[in-house]
Short mmCIF file of N, CA and C in Angstrom, two decimals:
data_model
loop_
_atom_site.label_atom_id
_atom_site.label_comp_id
_atom_site.label_asym_id
_atom_site.label_seq_id
_atom_site.Cartn_x
_atom_site.Cartn_y
_atom_site.Cartn_z
N UNK A 1088 67.52 139.36 82.02
CA UNK A 1088 66.85 138.42 82.90
C UNK A 1088 65.35 138.39 82.62
N UNK A 1089 64.73 139.57 82.39
CA UNK A 1089 63.30 139.59 82.12
C UNK A 1089 62.98 138.85 80.83
N UNK A 1090 63.87 138.97 79.84
CA UNK A 1090 63.66 138.27 78.59
C UNK A 1090 63.71 136.76 78.82
N UNK A 1091 64.62 136.32 79.67
CA UNK A 1091 64.72 134.89 79.99
C UNK A 1091 63.46 134.41 80.68
N UNK A 1092 62.96 135.20 81.61
CA UNK A 1092 61.72 134.82 82.30
C UNK A 1092 60.58 134.78 81.30
N UNK A 1093 60.50 135.77 80.40
CA UNK A 1093 59.45 135.79 79.40
C UNK A 1093 59.50 134.53 78.53
N UNK A 1094 60.68 134.19 78.07
CA UNK A 1094 60.83 133.01 77.22
C UNK A 1094 60.46 131.76 78.00
N UNK A 1095 60.90 131.69 79.24
CA UNK A 1095 60.59 130.53 80.07
C UNK A 1095 59.10 130.38 80.27
N UNK A 1096 58.44 131.46 80.58
CA UNK A 1096 57.00 131.42 80.79
C UNK A 1096 56.30 131.09 79.48
N UNK A 1097 56.82 131.61 78.39
CA UNK A 1097 56.26 131.30 77.08
C UNK A 1097 56.28 129.80 76.83
N UNK A 1098 57.38 129.17 77.15
CA UNK A 1098 57.50 127.72 76.97
C UNK A 1098 56.41 127.01 77.77
N UNK A 1099 56.23 127.42 78.98
CA UNK A 1099 55.24 126.78 79.84
C UNK A 1099 53.84 127.00 79.33
N UNK A 1100 53.51 128.23 79.02
CA UNK A 1100 52.16 128.52 78.55
C UNK A 1100 51.84 127.75 77.28
N UNK A 1101 52.82 127.64 76.42
CA UNK A 1101 52.58 126.97 75.16
C UNK A 1101 52.44 125.48 75.35
N UNK A 1102 53.17 124.95 76.29
CA UNK A 1102 53.10 123.51 76.49
C UNK A 1102 51.89 123.11 77.31
N UNK A 1103 51.14 124.07 77.81
CA UNK A 1103 50.00 123.73 78.67
C UNK A 1103 48.68 124.07 78.02
N UNK A 1104 48.49 123.66 76.81
CA UNK A 1104 47.22 123.90 76.15
C UNK A 1104 46.10 123.33 77.01
N UNK A 1105 45.24 124.21 77.46
CA UNK A 1105 44.14 123.79 78.31
C UNK A 1105 43.08 123.13 77.45
N UNK A 1106 42.69 121.93 77.81
CA UNK A 1106 41.76 121.14 77.02
C UNK A 1106 40.32 121.62 77.15
N UNK A 1107 40.04 122.45 78.12
CA UNK A 1107 38.67 122.87 78.37
C UNK A 1107 38.24 123.88 77.32
N UNK A 1108 37.00 123.72 76.84
CA UNK A 1108 36.48 124.64 75.84
C UNK A 1108 36.01 125.94 76.48
N UNK A 1109 35.31 125.86 77.57
CA UNK A 1109 34.72 127.02 78.22
C UNK A 1109 35.25 127.18 79.63
N UNK A 1110 36.26 128.00 79.85
CA UNK A 1110 36.74 128.18 81.21
C UNK A 1110 35.68 128.88 82.07
N UNK A 1111 35.71 128.60 83.33
CA UNK A 1111 34.78 129.18 84.28
C UNK A 1111 34.98 130.70 84.32
N UNK A 1112 33.90 131.48 84.17
CA UNK A 1112 34.04 132.95 84.18
C UNK A 1112 34.65 133.47 85.49
N UNK A 1113 34.36 132.81 86.60
CA UNK A 1113 34.92 133.24 87.88
C UNK A 1113 36.43 133.01 87.91
N UNK A 1114 36.86 131.90 87.32
CA UNK A 1114 38.30 131.63 87.19
C UNK A 1114 38.97 132.76 86.42
N UNK A 1115 38.38 133.12 85.31
CA UNK A 1115 38.94 134.19 84.47
C UNK A 1115 38.99 135.50 85.25
N UNK A 1116 37.91 135.81 85.94
CA UNK A 1116 37.85 137.06 86.71
C UNK A 1116 38.95 137.11 87.78
N UNK A 1117 39.09 136.04 88.54
CA UNK A 1117 40.10 136.01 89.60
C UNK A 1117 41.52 136.05 89.02
N UNK A 1118 41.72 135.29 87.95
CA UNK A 1118 43.06 135.26 87.34
C UNK A 1118 43.42 136.64 86.81
N UNK A 1119 42.50 137.27 86.11
CA UNK A 1119 42.78 138.60 85.56
C UNK A 1119 43.04 139.62 86.66
N UNK A 1120 42.28 139.52 87.75
CA UNK A 1120 42.50 140.43 88.88
C UNK A 1120 43.89 140.19 89.48
N UNK A 1121 44.27 138.93 89.59
CA UNK A 1121 45.61 138.60 90.08
C UNK A 1121 46.69 139.18 89.18
N UNK A 1122 46.48 139.09 87.87
CA UNK A 1122 47.45 139.64 86.92
C UNK A 1122 47.55 141.16 87.05
N UNK A 1123 46.39 141.81 87.26
CA UNK A 1123 46.40 143.26 87.46
C UNK A 1123 47.26 143.63 88.67
N UNK A 1124 47.02 142.94 89.78
CA UNK A 1124 47.80 143.22 90.99
C UNK A 1124 49.28 142.89 90.77
N UNK A 1125 49.53 141.81 90.05
CA UNK A 1125 50.92 141.43 89.77
C UNK A 1125 51.64 142.55 89.01
N UNK A 1126 50.96 143.11 88.02
CA UNK A 1126 51.56 144.17 87.21
C UNK A 1126 51.77 145.46 88.01
N UNK A 1127 51.00 145.62 89.08
CA UNK A 1127 51.15 146.79 89.96
C UNK A 1127 52.13 146.51 91.10
N UNK A 1128 52.78 145.35 91.04
CA UNK A 1128 53.72 144.92 92.09
C UNK A 1128 53.05 144.77 93.45
N UNK A 1129 51.77 144.48 93.44
CA UNK A 1129 51.03 144.20 94.68
C UNK A 1129 50.94 142.68 94.82
N UNK A 1130 52.08 142.09 95.17
CA UNK A 1130 52.18 140.63 95.12
C UNK A 1130 51.26 139.92 96.10
N UNK A 1131 51.08 140.47 97.30
CA UNK A 1131 50.20 139.80 98.26
C UNK A 1131 48.78 139.70 97.72
N UNK A 1132 48.29 140.78 97.13
CA UNK A 1132 46.94 140.76 96.55
C UNK A 1132 46.88 139.82 95.35
N UNK A 1133 47.92 139.83 94.53
CA UNK A 1133 47.96 138.94 93.37
C UNK A 1133 47.88 137.49 93.82
N UNK A 1134 48.64 137.14 94.84
CA UNK A 1134 48.65 135.77 95.36
C UNK A 1134 47.26 135.37 95.84
N UNK A 1135 46.58 136.27 96.55
CA UNK A 1135 45.23 135.98 97.05
C UNK A 1135 44.30 135.64 95.89
N UNK A 1136 44.35 136.42 94.82
CA UNK A 1136 43.44 136.18 93.70
C UNK A 1136 43.83 134.94 92.89
N UNK A 1137 45.11 134.66 92.75
CA UNK A 1137 45.50 133.43 92.07
C UNK A 1137 45.04 132.21 92.86
N UNK A 1138 45.16 132.28 94.17
CA UNK A 1138 44.70 131.16 95.01
C UNK A 1138 43.18 131.01 94.93
N UNK A 1139 42.46 132.12 94.85
CA UNK A 1139 41.00 132.05 94.67
C UNK A 1139 40.68 131.37 93.34
N UNK A 1140 41.42 131.73 92.31
CA UNK A 1140 41.20 131.12 90.99
C UNK A 1140 41.44 129.62 91.05
N UNK A 1141 42.46 129.20 91.78
CA UNK A 1141 42.75 127.76 91.88
C UNK A 1141 41.69 127.02 92.69
N UNK A 1142 41.01 127.71 93.58
CA UNK A 1142 39.90 127.07 94.29
C UNK A 1142 38.73 126.83 93.34
N UNK A 1143 38.56 127.72 92.37
CA UNK A 1143 37.51 127.55 91.36
C UNK A 1143 37.88 126.40 90.43
N UNK A 1144 39.13 126.35 90.00
CA UNK A 1144 39.59 125.29 89.11
C UNK A 1144 41.02 124.90 89.48
N UNK A 1145 41.16 123.85 90.30
CA UNK A 1145 42.50 123.45 90.74
C UNK A 1145 43.34 122.78 89.65
N UNK A 1146 42.83 122.71 88.43
CA UNK A 1146 43.60 122.11 87.33
C UNK A 1146 44.04 123.14 86.30
N UNK A 1147 43.87 124.42 86.58
CA UNK A 1147 44.22 125.46 85.61
C UNK A 1147 45.72 125.77 85.67
N UNK A 1148 46.44 125.24 84.72
CA UNK A 1148 47.90 125.37 84.71
C UNK A 1148 48.35 126.82 84.57
N UNK A 1149 47.63 127.61 83.79
CA UNK A 1149 48.06 129.01 83.63
C UNK A 1149 47.98 129.78 84.95
N UNK A 1150 47.04 129.41 85.82
CA UNK A 1150 46.97 130.07 87.13
C UNK A 1150 48.14 129.63 88.01
N UNK A 1151 48.50 128.35 87.95
CA UNK A 1151 49.69 127.90 88.68
C UNK A 1151 50.91 128.67 88.20
N UNK A 1152 51.03 128.82 86.90
CA UNK A 1152 52.16 129.54 86.33
C UNK A 1152 52.20 130.97 86.85
N UNK A 1153 51.06 131.64 86.89
CA UNK A 1153 51.02 133.03 87.37
C UNK A 1153 51.37 133.12 88.85
N UNK A 1154 50.86 132.19 89.64
CA UNK A 1154 51.14 132.18 91.07
C UNK A 1154 52.62 131.91 91.33
N UNK A 1155 53.16 130.92 90.65
CA UNK A 1155 54.57 130.58 90.81
C UNK A 1155 55.46 131.76 90.40
N UNK A 1156 55.13 132.38 89.29
CA UNK A 1156 55.90 133.53 88.81
C UNK A 1156 55.87 134.67 89.84
N UNK A 1157 54.73 134.87 90.48
CA UNK A 1157 54.62 135.91 91.51
C UNK A 1157 55.56 135.60 92.68
N UNK A 1158 55.60 134.34 93.08
CA UNK A 1158 56.54 133.96 94.15
C UNK A 1158 57.99 134.16 93.72
N UNK A 1159 58.30 133.85 92.46
CA UNK A 1159 59.66 134.07 91.98
C UNK A 1159 60.04 135.53 92.12
N UNK A 1160 59.14 136.41 91.63
CA UNK A 1160 59.44 137.84 91.64
C UNK A 1160 59.53 138.37 93.06
N UNK A 1161 58.91 137.68 93.99
CA UNK A 1161 58.98 138.07 95.41
C UNK A 1161 60.17 137.42 96.11
N UNK A 1162 61.02 136.75 95.32
CA UNK A 1162 62.20 136.05 95.86
C UNK A 1162 61.80 134.97 96.87
N UNK A 1163 60.71 134.26 96.57
CA UNK A 1163 60.23 133.20 97.46
C UNK A 1163 60.05 131.89 96.68
N UNK A 1164 61.13 131.36 96.10
CA UNK A 1164 60.98 130.14 95.31
C UNK A 1164 60.54 128.94 96.14
N UNK A 1165 60.84 128.95 97.43
CA UNK A 1165 60.42 127.83 98.29
C UNK A 1165 58.89 127.76 98.34
N UNK A 1166 58.24 128.93 98.40
CA UNK A 1166 56.77 128.95 98.40
C UNK A 1166 56.22 128.49 97.05
N UNK A 1167 56.91 128.88 95.98
CA UNK A 1167 56.51 128.43 94.64
C UNK A 1167 56.59 126.92 94.55
N UNK A 1168 57.68 126.35 95.07
CA UNK A 1168 57.84 124.90 95.05
C UNK A 1168 56.74 124.23 95.87
N UNK A 1169 56.40 124.82 97.00
CA UNK A 1169 55.32 124.28 97.82
C UNK A 1169 54.00 124.22 97.06
N UNK A 1170 53.71 125.25 96.29
CA UNK A 1170 52.49 125.27 95.47
C UNK A 1170 52.55 124.15 94.44
N UNK A 1171 53.69 123.99 93.80
CA UNK A 1171 53.83 122.96 92.77
C UNK A 1171 53.74 121.55 93.34
N UNK A 1172 54.08 121.40 94.59
CA UNK A 1172 53.96 120.08 95.24
C UNK A 1172 52.50 119.74 95.53
N UNK A 1173 51.63 120.74 95.52
CA UNK A 1173 50.22 120.50 95.86
C UNK A 1173 49.30 120.39 94.65
N UNK A 1174 49.87 120.41 93.45
CA UNK A 1174 48.99 120.31 92.27
C UNK A 1174 48.29 118.96 92.28
N UNK A 1175 47.10 118.90 91.68
CA UNK A 1175 46.39 117.62 91.62
C UNK A 1175 47.24 116.54 90.95
N UNK A 1176 47.01 115.32 91.35
CA UNK A 1176 47.79 114.18 90.86
C UNK A 1176 47.86 114.13 89.34
N UNK A 1177 46.75 114.42 88.67
CA UNK A 1177 46.73 114.32 87.20
C UNK A 1177 47.61 115.37 86.53
N UNK A 1178 48.05 116.38 87.27
CA UNK A 1178 48.92 117.41 86.69
C UNK A 1178 50.39 117.25 87.05
N UNK A 1179 50.69 116.48 88.08
CA UNK A 1179 52.05 116.42 88.62
C UNK A 1179 53.12 116.11 87.58
N UNK A 1180 52.83 115.26 86.62
CA UNK A 1180 53.84 114.86 85.65
C UNK A 1180 53.61 115.44 84.26
N UNK A 1181 52.85 116.53 84.19
CA UNK A 1181 52.68 117.19 82.90
C UNK A 1181 53.95 117.98 82.57
N UNK A 1182 54.18 118.19 81.29
CA UNK A 1182 55.36 118.95 80.87
C UNK A 1182 55.39 120.33 81.52
N UNK A 1183 54.23 120.96 81.59
CA UNK A 1183 54.16 122.31 82.14
C UNK A 1183 54.58 122.36 83.59
N UNK A 1184 54.05 121.47 84.39
CA UNK A 1184 54.37 121.47 85.82
C UNK A 1184 55.82 121.04 86.04
N UNK A 1185 56.28 120.04 85.29
CA UNK A 1185 57.68 119.62 85.42
C UNK A 1185 58.63 120.76 85.08
N UNK A 1186 58.31 121.50 84.03
CA UNK A 1186 59.16 122.62 83.63
C UNK A 1186 59.12 123.74 84.66
N UNK A 1187 57.93 124.08 85.14
CA UNK A 1187 57.81 125.10 86.19
C UNK A 1187 58.59 124.69 87.44
N UNK A 1188 58.46 123.43 87.79
CA UNK A 1188 59.16 122.93 88.98
C UNK A 1188 60.68 123.01 88.76
N UNK A 1189 61.13 122.64 87.57
CA UNK A 1189 62.55 122.74 87.25
C UNK A 1189 63.05 124.18 87.34
N UNK A 1190 62.29 125.10 86.80
CA UNK A 1190 62.68 126.50 86.84
C UNK A 1190 62.73 127.01 88.29
N UNK A 1191 61.81 126.53 89.10
CA UNK A 1191 61.80 126.92 90.52
C UNK A 1191 63.01 126.35 91.24
N UNK A 1192 63.33 125.09 90.95
CA UNK A 1192 64.52 124.48 91.57
C UNK A 1192 65.79 125.22 91.16
N UNK A 1193 65.84 125.68 89.92
CA UNK A 1193 67.00 126.47 89.48
C UNK A 1193 67.15 127.71 90.35
N UNK A 1194 66.03 128.36 90.64
CA UNK A 1194 66.07 129.57 91.46
C UNK A 1194 66.51 129.27 92.89
N UNK A 1195 66.43 128.00 93.27
CA UNK A 1195 66.86 127.56 94.60
C UNK A 1195 68.26 126.95 94.55
N UNK A 1196 68.94 127.13 93.40
CA UNK A 1196 70.29 126.60 93.18
C UNK A 1196 70.35 125.08 93.24
N UNK A 1197 69.29 124.43 92.78
CA UNK A 1197 69.26 122.97 92.70
C UNK A 1197 69.25 122.59 91.21
N UNK A 1198 70.36 122.93 90.57
CA UNK A 1198 70.46 122.82 89.13
C UNK A 1198 70.29 121.39 88.61
N UNK A 1199 70.95 120.43 89.23
CA UNK A 1199 70.89 119.05 88.74
C UNK A 1199 69.46 118.51 88.80
N UNK A 1200 68.76 118.78 89.89
CA UNK A 1200 67.36 118.34 90.00
C UNK A 1200 66.51 119.01 88.92
N UNK A 1201 66.78 120.28 88.67
CA UNK A 1201 66.04 121.01 87.64
C UNK A 1201 66.27 120.38 86.27
N UNK A 1202 67.52 120.09 85.95
CA UNK A 1202 67.85 119.51 84.65
C UNK A 1202 67.19 118.14 84.47
N UNK A 1203 67.13 117.36 85.54
CA UNK A 1203 66.45 116.06 85.46
C UNK A 1203 64.99 116.24 85.08
N UNK A 1204 64.34 117.24 85.66
CA UNK A 1204 62.93 117.49 85.33
C UNK A 1204 62.77 117.98 83.90
N UNK A 1205 63.67 118.83 83.43
CA UNK A 1205 63.60 119.31 82.04
C UNK A 1205 63.73 118.14 81.07
N UNK A 1206 64.63 117.22 81.39
CA UNK A 1206 64.83 116.07 80.51
C UNK A 1206 63.58 115.21 80.44
N UNK A 1207 62.95 114.98 81.58
CA UNK A 1207 61.71 114.20 81.60
C UNK A 1207 60.64 114.92 80.79
N UNK A 1208 60.51 116.22 80.99
CA UNK A 1208 59.51 117.01 80.26
C UNK A 1208 59.77 116.93 78.76
N UNK A 1209 61.02 117.05 78.35
CA UNK A 1209 61.35 117.01 76.92
C UNK A 1209 61.10 115.62 76.34
N UNK A 1210 61.51 114.59 77.06
CA UNK A 1210 61.35 113.22 76.56
C UNK A 1210 59.89 112.85 76.38
N UNK A 1211 59.03 113.35 77.25
CA UNK A 1211 57.62 112.96 77.14
C UNK A 1211 56.81 113.91 76.25
N UNK A 1212 57.43 115.00 75.81
CA UNK A 1212 56.68 115.92 74.94
C UNK A 1212 56.73 115.42 73.51
N UNK A 1213 55.64 115.62 72.80
CA UNK A 1213 55.66 115.23 71.38
C UNK A 1213 56.57 116.18 70.61
N UNK A 1214 57.20 115.66 69.56
CA UNK A 1214 58.06 116.52 68.73
C UNK A 1214 57.15 117.51 68.01
N UNK A 1215 57.42 118.76 68.23
CA UNK A 1215 56.58 119.81 67.64
C UNK A 1215 57.24 120.32 66.38
N UNK A 1216 56.46 120.40 65.34
CA UNK A 1216 56.92 120.91 64.04
C UNK A 1216 56.24 122.23 63.76
N UNK A 1217 56.94 123.11 63.09
CA UNK A 1217 56.34 124.37 62.66
C UNK A 1217 55.29 124.07 61.60
N UNK A 1218 54.12 124.65 61.79
CA UNK A 1218 53.05 124.51 60.81
C UNK A 1218 52.73 125.85 60.16
N UNK A 1219 52.47 126.83 61.00
CA UNK A 1219 52.14 128.17 60.53
C UNK A 1219 52.22 129.13 61.71
N UNK A 1220 51.76 130.35 61.49
CA UNK A 1220 51.86 131.36 62.54
C UNK A 1220 51.12 130.95 63.82
N UNK A 1221 50.12 130.10 63.69
CA UNK A 1221 49.35 129.69 64.87
C UNK A 1221 50.16 128.87 65.86
N UNK A 1222 51.20 128.17 65.40
CA UNK A 1222 51.96 127.36 66.36
C UNK A 1222 53.43 127.78 66.48
N UNK A 1223 53.75 128.97 65.98
CA UNK A 1223 55.15 129.41 66.02
C UNK A 1223 55.67 129.52 67.45
N UNK A 1224 54.86 130.03 68.36
CA UNK A 1224 55.34 130.19 69.74
C UNK A 1224 55.50 128.83 70.42
N UNK A 1225 54.60 127.93 70.14
CA UNK A 1225 54.72 126.57 70.68
C UNK A 1225 56.00 125.92 70.16
N UNK A 1226 56.25 126.11 68.88
CA UNK A 1226 57.45 125.56 68.25
C UNK A 1226 58.72 126.16 68.86
N UNK A 1227 58.74 127.46 69.07
CA UNK A 1227 59.90 128.11 69.67
C UNK A 1227 60.10 127.62 71.11
N UNK A 1228 59.00 127.43 71.82
CA UNK A 1228 59.09 126.88 73.18
C UNK A 1228 59.72 125.51 73.18
N UNK A 1229 59.33 124.69 72.20
CA UNK A 1229 59.91 123.35 72.07
C UNK A 1229 61.41 123.44 71.78
N UNK A 1230 61.80 124.33 70.87
CA UNK A 1230 63.22 124.48 70.53
C UNK A 1230 64.03 124.98 71.73
N UNK A 1231 63.42 125.84 72.54
CA UNK A 1231 64.11 126.32 73.74
C UNK A 1231 64.36 125.18 74.72
N UNK A 1232 63.33 124.38 74.96
CA UNK A 1232 63.49 123.23 75.86
C UNK A 1232 64.51 122.24 75.28
N UNK A 1233 64.46 122.04 73.97
CA UNK A 1233 65.43 121.16 73.31
C UNK A 1233 66.86 121.66 73.56
N UNK A 1234 67.05 122.95 73.50
CA UNK A 1234 68.36 123.54 73.75
C UNK A 1234 68.79 123.30 75.19
N UNK A 1235 67.89 123.54 76.12
CA UNK A 1235 68.19 123.40 77.55
C UNK A 1235 68.67 121.98 77.88
N UNK A 1236 68.04 120.97 77.24
CA UNK A 1236 68.38 119.58 77.57
C UNK A 1236 69.60 119.06 76.81
N UNK A 1237 70.28 119.93 76.07
CA UNK A 1237 71.53 119.53 75.46
C UNK A 1237 71.48 119.25 73.97
N UNK A 1238 70.39 119.59 73.32
CA UNK A 1238 70.29 119.36 71.88
C UNK A 1238 70.29 120.69 71.13
N UNK A 1239 71.22 121.53 71.50
CA UNK A 1239 71.33 122.87 70.93
C UNK A 1239 71.52 122.83 69.41
N UNK A 1240 72.38 121.96 68.92
CA UNK A 1240 72.66 121.91 67.48
C UNK A 1240 71.41 121.55 66.68
N UNK A 1241 70.61 120.64 67.21
CA UNK A 1241 69.35 120.29 66.54
C UNK A 1241 68.41 121.49 66.52
N UNK A 1242 68.36 122.21 67.63
CA UNK A 1242 67.49 123.39 67.70
C UNK A 1242 67.95 124.46 66.71
N UNK A 1243 69.25 124.66 66.59
CA UNK A 1243 69.78 125.64 65.64
C UNK A 1243 69.46 125.22 64.21
N UNK A 1244 69.61 123.93 63.91
CA UNK A 1244 69.28 123.43 62.57
C UNK A 1244 67.80 123.66 62.26
N UNK A 1245 66.95 123.42 63.25
CA UNK A 1245 65.50 123.66 63.07
C UNK A 1245 65.23 125.14 62.83
N UNK A 1246 65.91 126.01 63.58
CA UNK A 1246 65.74 127.45 63.39
C UNK A 1246 66.17 127.87 61.99
N UNK A 1247 67.27 127.31 61.51
CA UNK A 1247 67.74 127.64 60.16
C UNK A 1247 66.75 127.17 59.11
N UNK A 1248 66.16 125.99 59.30
CA UNK A 1248 65.12 125.52 58.37
C UNK A 1248 63.93 126.47 58.40
N UNK A 1249 63.57 126.89 59.60
CA UNK A 1249 62.43 127.79 59.76
C UNK A 1249 62.70 129.12 59.05
N UNK A 1250 63.91 129.65 59.20
CA UNK A 1250 64.24 130.93 58.57
C UNK A 1250 64.22 130.86 57.05
N UNK A 1251 64.36 129.67 56.49
CA UNK A 1251 64.35 129.53 55.03
C UNK A 1251 62.93 129.56 54.47
N UNK A 1252 61.94 129.52 55.34
CA UNK A 1252 60.54 129.56 54.91
C UNK A 1252 60.08 131.01 54.78
N UNK A 1253 58.98 131.19 54.08
CA UNK A 1253 58.39 132.52 53.96
C UNK A 1253 57.60 132.79 55.24
N UNK A 1254 58.14 133.66 56.08
CA UNK A 1254 57.55 133.94 57.38
C UNK A 1254 56.89 135.32 57.38
N UNK A 1255 55.88 135.45 58.22
CA UNK A 1255 55.27 136.76 58.42
C UNK A 1255 56.21 137.62 59.27
N UNK A 1256 55.94 138.90 59.34
CA UNK A 1256 56.77 139.79 60.17
C UNK A 1256 56.72 139.36 61.63
N UNK A 1257 55.56 138.95 62.07
CA UNK A 1257 55.40 138.50 63.46
C UNK A 1257 56.26 137.26 63.72
N UNK A 1258 56.23 136.32 62.79
CA UNK A 1258 57.04 135.10 62.94
C UNK A 1258 58.53 135.44 62.94
N UNK A 1259 58.93 136.34 62.05
CA UNK A 1259 60.33 136.76 62.01
C UNK A 1259 60.75 137.35 63.35
N UNK A 1260 59.86 138.12 63.95
CA UNK A 1260 60.15 138.73 65.26
C UNK A 1260 60.42 137.64 66.30
N UNK A 1261 59.56 136.62 66.35
CA UNK A 1261 59.75 135.53 67.31
C UNK A 1261 61.08 134.82 67.08
N UNK A 1262 61.35 134.52 65.83
CA UNK A 1262 62.59 133.80 65.49
C UNK A 1262 63.81 134.66 65.84
N UNK A 1263 63.76 135.94 65.49
CA UNK A 1263 64.90 136.82 65.77
C UNK A 1263 65.11 137.06 67.26
N UNK A 1264 64.05 136.93 68.05
CA UNK A 1264 64.21 137.14 69.49
C UNK A 1264 64.82 135.91 70.17
N UNK A 1265 64.52 134.72 69.67
CA UNK A 1265 65.02 133.51 70.33
C UNK A 1265 66.35 133.04 69.75
N UNK A 1266 66.59 133.30 68.48
CA UNK A 1266 67.79 132.76 67.83
C UNK A 1266 69.09 133.09 68.56
N UNK A 1267 69.36 134.35 68.91
CA UNK A 1267 70.64 134.62 69.60
C UNK A 1267 70.71 133.96 70.98
N UNK A 1268 69.57 133.82 71.63
CA UNK A 1268 69.57 133.18 72.95
C UNK A 1268 69.95 131.71 72.83
N UNK A 1269 69.42 131.05 71.80
CA UNK A 1269 69.75 129.64 71.59
C UNK A 1269 71.20 129.50 71.12
N UNK A 1270 71.61 130.33 70.17
CA UNK A 1270 72.97 130.23 69.65
C UNK A 1270 74.03 130.50 70.72
N UNK A 1271 73.74 131.40 71.64
CA UNK A 1271 74.72 131.76 72.66
C UNK A 1271 74.59 130.95 73.94
N UNK A 1272 73.66 130.02 73.97
CA UNK A 1272 73.45 129.22 75.18
C UNK A 1272 74.65 128.30 75.40
N UNK A 1273 75.17 128.32 76.61
CA UNK A 1273 76.35 127.51 76.95
C UNK A 1273 76.06 126.60 78.13
N UNK A 1274 74.80 126.28 78.33
CA UNK A 1274 74.43 125.46 79.47
C UNK A 1274 74.02 126.34 80.64
N UNK A 1275 73.43 125.70 81.62
CA UNK A 1275 73.05 126.46 82.81
C UNK A 1275 71.56 126.62 82.99
N UNK A 1276 70.75 125.88 82.23
CA UNK A 1276 69.31 125.93 82.43
C UNK A 1276 68.67 127.20 81.90
N UNK A 1277 67.42 127.39 82.31
CA UNK A 1277 66.67 128.56 81.84
C UNK A 1277 67.25 129.86 82.35
N UNK A 1278 67.87 129.84 83.51
CA UNK A 1278 68.46 131.07 84.04
C UNK A 1278 69.58 131.59 83.16
N UNK A 1279 70.11 130.75 82.29
CA UNK A 1279 71.21 131.16 81.42
C UNK A 1279 70.74 131.55 80.03
N UNK A 1280 69.47 131.48 79.80
CA UNK A 1280 68.95 131.88 78.47
C UNK A 1280 68.62 133.34 78.50
#
């Protein structure tokens, strides 16, 4: 389950390339403090700091991701969904928010609604191609989403093409960690990966 959450979060983080060159130092401070508390299982404190970070920059998708993940781990997906409903208008239909919202709906046993959001996110995302080690995680995130929306065979073919290239050890690690998850996927959203 933790591996599935890691992969899911990886997809989101990769799909949410923040366009800002210089993030606000206060945002970074609050977010990092929230992550520290999250790692110590001090979820209430983590939530406070993630919310402080969002007051500094209400468009920071990685902070939304951290806050939502904290609610998931606290078994409070309804609160996570509430946060996602309050994102600024310009973020509501981004791939990252749609995917996070879908994952949250899955945790609430609203699978069909979740799948609809994944399909929208996949359809509006640009087709990502492997370039080099710098975009391997983004590429794997794309292949994971492609698998979730029912294009597993295409994702497997892409993985096989990728494996035929000369990869670094790090790239091989990423490919080897996701390949069995994609190959064994039988439907069921991110919770089944």
